[in-house]
Tab-separated table of C-alpha atoms in Angstrom:
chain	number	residue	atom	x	y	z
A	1	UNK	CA	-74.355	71.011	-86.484
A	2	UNK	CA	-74.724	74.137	-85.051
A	3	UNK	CA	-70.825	74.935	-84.671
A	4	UNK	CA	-70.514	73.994	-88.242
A	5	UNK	CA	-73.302	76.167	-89.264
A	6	UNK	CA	-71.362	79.437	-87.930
A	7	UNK	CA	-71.237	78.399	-84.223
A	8	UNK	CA	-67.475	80.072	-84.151
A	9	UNK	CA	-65.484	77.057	-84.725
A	10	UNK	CA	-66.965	75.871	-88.252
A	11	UNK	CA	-65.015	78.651	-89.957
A	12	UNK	CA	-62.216	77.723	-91.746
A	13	UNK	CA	-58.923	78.492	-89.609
A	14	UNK	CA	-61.231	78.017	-86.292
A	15	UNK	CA	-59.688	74.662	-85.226
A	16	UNK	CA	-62.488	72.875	-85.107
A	17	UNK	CA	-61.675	69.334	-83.913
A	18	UNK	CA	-63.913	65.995	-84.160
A	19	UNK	CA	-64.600	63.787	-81.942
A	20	UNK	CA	-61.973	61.881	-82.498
A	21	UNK	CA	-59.422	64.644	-81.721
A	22	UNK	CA	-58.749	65.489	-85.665
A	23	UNK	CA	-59.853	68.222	-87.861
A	24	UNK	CA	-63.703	68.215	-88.113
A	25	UNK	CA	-65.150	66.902	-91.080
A	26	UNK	CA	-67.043	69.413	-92.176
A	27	UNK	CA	-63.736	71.529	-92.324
A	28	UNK	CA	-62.473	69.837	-95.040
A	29	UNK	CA	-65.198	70.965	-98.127
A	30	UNK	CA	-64.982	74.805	-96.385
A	31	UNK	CA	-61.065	74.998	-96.342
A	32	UNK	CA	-61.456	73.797	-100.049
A	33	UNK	CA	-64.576	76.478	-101.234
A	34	UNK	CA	-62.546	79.001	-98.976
A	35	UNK	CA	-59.899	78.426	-101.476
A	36	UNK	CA	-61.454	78.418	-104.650
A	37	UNK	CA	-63.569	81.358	-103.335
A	38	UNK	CA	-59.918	83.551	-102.756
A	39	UNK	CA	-58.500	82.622	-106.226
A	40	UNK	CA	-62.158	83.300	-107.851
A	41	UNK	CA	-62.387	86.993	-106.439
A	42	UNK	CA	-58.633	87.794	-107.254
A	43	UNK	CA	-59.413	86.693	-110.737
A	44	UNK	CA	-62.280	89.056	-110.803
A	45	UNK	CA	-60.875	91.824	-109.240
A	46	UNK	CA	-57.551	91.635	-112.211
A	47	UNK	CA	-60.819	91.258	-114.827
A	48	UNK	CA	-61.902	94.544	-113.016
A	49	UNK	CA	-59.020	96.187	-113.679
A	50	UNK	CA	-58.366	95.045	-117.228
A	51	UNK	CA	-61.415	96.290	-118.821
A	52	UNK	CA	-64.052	93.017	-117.559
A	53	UNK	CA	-65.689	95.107	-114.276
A	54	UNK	CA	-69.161	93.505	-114.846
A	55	UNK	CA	-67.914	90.328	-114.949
A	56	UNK	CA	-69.561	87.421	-112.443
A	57	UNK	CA	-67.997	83.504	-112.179
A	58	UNK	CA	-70.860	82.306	-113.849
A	59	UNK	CA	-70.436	84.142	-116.919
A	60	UNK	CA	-67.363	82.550	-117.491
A	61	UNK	CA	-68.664	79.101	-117.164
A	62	UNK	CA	-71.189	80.307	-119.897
A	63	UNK	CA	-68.511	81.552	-122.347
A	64	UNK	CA	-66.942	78.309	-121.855
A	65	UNK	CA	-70.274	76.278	-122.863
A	66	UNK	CA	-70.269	79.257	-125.853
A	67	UNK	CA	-66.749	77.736	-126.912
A	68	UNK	CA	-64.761	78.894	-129.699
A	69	UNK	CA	-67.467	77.673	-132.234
A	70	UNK	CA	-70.440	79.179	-131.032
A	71	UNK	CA	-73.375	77.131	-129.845
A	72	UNK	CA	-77.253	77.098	-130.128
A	73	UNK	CA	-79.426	78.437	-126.789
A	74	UNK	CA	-80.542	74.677	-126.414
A	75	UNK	CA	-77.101	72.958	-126.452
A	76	UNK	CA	-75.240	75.792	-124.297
A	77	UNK	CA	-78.391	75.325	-121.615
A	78	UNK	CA	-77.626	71.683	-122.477
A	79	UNK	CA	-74.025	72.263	-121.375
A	80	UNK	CA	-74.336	74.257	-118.281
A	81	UNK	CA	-77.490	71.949	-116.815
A	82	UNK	CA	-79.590	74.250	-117.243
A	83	UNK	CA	-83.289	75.343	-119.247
A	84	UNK	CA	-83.531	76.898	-122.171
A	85	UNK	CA	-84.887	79.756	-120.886
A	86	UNK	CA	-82.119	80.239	-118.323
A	87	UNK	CA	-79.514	79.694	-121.158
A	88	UNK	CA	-81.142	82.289	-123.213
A	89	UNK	CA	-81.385	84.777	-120.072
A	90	UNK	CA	-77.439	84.172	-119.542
A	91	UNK	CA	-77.158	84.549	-123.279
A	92	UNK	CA	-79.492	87.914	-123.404
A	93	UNK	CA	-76.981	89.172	-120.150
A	94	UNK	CA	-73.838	88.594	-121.972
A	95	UNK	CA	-75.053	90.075	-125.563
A	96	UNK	CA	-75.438	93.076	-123.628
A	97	UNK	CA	-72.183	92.828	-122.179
A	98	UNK	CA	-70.823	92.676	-125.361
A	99	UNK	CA	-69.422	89.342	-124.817
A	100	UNK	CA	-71.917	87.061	-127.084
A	101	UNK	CA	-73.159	88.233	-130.396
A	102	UNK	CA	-76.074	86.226	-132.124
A	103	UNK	CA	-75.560	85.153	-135.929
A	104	UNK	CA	-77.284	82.702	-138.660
A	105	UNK	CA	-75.694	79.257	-138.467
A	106	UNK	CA	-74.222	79.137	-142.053
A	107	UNK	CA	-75.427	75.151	-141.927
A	108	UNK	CA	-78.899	76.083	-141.449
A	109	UNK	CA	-80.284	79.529	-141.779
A	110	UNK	CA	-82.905	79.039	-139.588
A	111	UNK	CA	-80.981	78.464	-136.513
A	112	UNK	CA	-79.112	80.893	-134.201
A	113	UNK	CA	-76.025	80.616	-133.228
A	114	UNK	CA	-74.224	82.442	-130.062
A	115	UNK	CA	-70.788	83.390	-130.693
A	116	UNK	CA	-68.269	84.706	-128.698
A	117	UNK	CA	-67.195	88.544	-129.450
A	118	UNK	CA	-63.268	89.973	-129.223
A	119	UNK	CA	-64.518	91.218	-125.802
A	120	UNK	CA	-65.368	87.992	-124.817
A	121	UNK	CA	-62.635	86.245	-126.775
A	122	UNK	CA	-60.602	88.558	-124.598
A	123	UNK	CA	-61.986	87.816	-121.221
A	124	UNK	CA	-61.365	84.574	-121.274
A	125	UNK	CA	-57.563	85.130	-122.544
A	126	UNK	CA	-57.248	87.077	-119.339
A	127	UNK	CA	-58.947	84.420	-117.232
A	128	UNK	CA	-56.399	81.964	-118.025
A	129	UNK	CA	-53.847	84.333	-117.785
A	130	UNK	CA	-54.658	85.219	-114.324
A	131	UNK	CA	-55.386	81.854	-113.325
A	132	UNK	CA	-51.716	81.266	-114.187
A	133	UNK	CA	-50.440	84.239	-112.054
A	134	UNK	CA	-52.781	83.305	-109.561
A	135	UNK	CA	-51.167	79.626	-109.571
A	136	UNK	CA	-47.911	80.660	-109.483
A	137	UNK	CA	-48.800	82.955	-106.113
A	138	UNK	CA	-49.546	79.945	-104.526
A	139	UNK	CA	-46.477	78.000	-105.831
A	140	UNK	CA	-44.472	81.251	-104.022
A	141	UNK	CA	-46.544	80.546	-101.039
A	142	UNK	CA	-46.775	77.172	-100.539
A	143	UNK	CA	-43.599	75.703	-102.937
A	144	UNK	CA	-44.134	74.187	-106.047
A	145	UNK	CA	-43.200	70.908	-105.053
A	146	UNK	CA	-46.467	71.220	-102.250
A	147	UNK	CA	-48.848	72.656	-104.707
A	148	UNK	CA	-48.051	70.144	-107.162
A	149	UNK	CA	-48.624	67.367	-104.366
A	150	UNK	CA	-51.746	69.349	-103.554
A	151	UNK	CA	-53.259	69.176	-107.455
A	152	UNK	CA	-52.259	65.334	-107.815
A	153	UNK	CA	-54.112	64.391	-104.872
A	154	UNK	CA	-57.114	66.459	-105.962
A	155	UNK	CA	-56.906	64.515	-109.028
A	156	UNK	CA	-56.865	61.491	-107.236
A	157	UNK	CA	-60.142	62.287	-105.055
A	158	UNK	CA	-62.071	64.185	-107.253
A	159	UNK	CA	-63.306	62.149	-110.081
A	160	UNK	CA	-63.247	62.732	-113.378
A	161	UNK	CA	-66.674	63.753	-113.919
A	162	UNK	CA	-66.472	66.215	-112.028
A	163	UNK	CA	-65.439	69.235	-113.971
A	164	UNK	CA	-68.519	70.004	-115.846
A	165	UNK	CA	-69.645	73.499	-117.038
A	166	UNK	CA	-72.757	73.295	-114.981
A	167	UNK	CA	-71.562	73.959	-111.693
A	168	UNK	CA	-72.780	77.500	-111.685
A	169	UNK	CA	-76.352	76.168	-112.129
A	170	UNK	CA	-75.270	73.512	-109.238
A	171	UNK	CA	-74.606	76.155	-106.818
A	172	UNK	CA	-77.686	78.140	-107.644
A	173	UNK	CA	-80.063	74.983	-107.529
């Protein structure tokens, strides 16, 4: 465990081999964060340069459990899997952003509603956007016929639960 933990060999690229003479297992889950991680901070450093510098992954999983029709603080903490109180800090840190703006619910006057602004109508535009430049970078490096075999057998080990909003919380604890 300690190789894995840093021990030289645990790092993605290192060659670390198991027992067994293949690829060590614990590899496998780094290779694939070390991946996400490199298309995550090329997305943010394009947001950077298009007018989204304060931008952190977890705000867009929050914009995303916003959604087009604006939700209440309870169902977007609902949606991300987290309290109410965390929602509504996320909430207060992308009002001030000028991402979220807070409105009556024209159902029920009582009730807030957090809706997404043109900024943050915008950031998300450019999100996908990038994530489609940033796809087609690897289709140039890898082939398109290797990336597509790489994304159909994600699909076939991942399941389908697992693309939720809440996986910022589920990194954070």
């Amino acid at each position: 465990m300690a190789e894995a933990a840093g021990g030289g060999g645990g790092v993605p690229g290192g060659g670390a081999e198991a027992s067994g003479g293949g690829p060590a297992g614990f590899e496998l889950p780094l290779l694939l964060f070390a991946g996400f991680r490199s298309i995550i901070d090329a997305l943010h450093r394009d947001l950077a340069e298009h007018g989204h510098p304060e931008t952190r992954p977890a705000y867009g999983f929050a914009l995303q459990a916003v959604g087009r029709e604006g939700a209440g603080i309870s169902e977007i903490g609902r949606r991300l899997g987290v309290s109410k109180q965390a929602a509504g800090k996320t909430v207060e840190k992308l009002e001030a952003l000028g991402y979220v703006e807070r409105g009556a619910d024209p159902a029920d006057g009582r009730r807030t509603v957090i809706r997404l602004t043109p900024h943050g109508v915008d950031l998300l535009a450019r999100s996908a956007e990038g994530f489609d430049r940033l796809r087609a970078d690897w289709a140039r490096a890898l082939g398109e016929e290797r990336l597509a075999t790489l994304e159909a057998d994600l699909r076939t080990i991942a399941p389908a639960y697992a693309f939720r909003l809440d996986a910022a919380g589920w990194f954070t604890g």
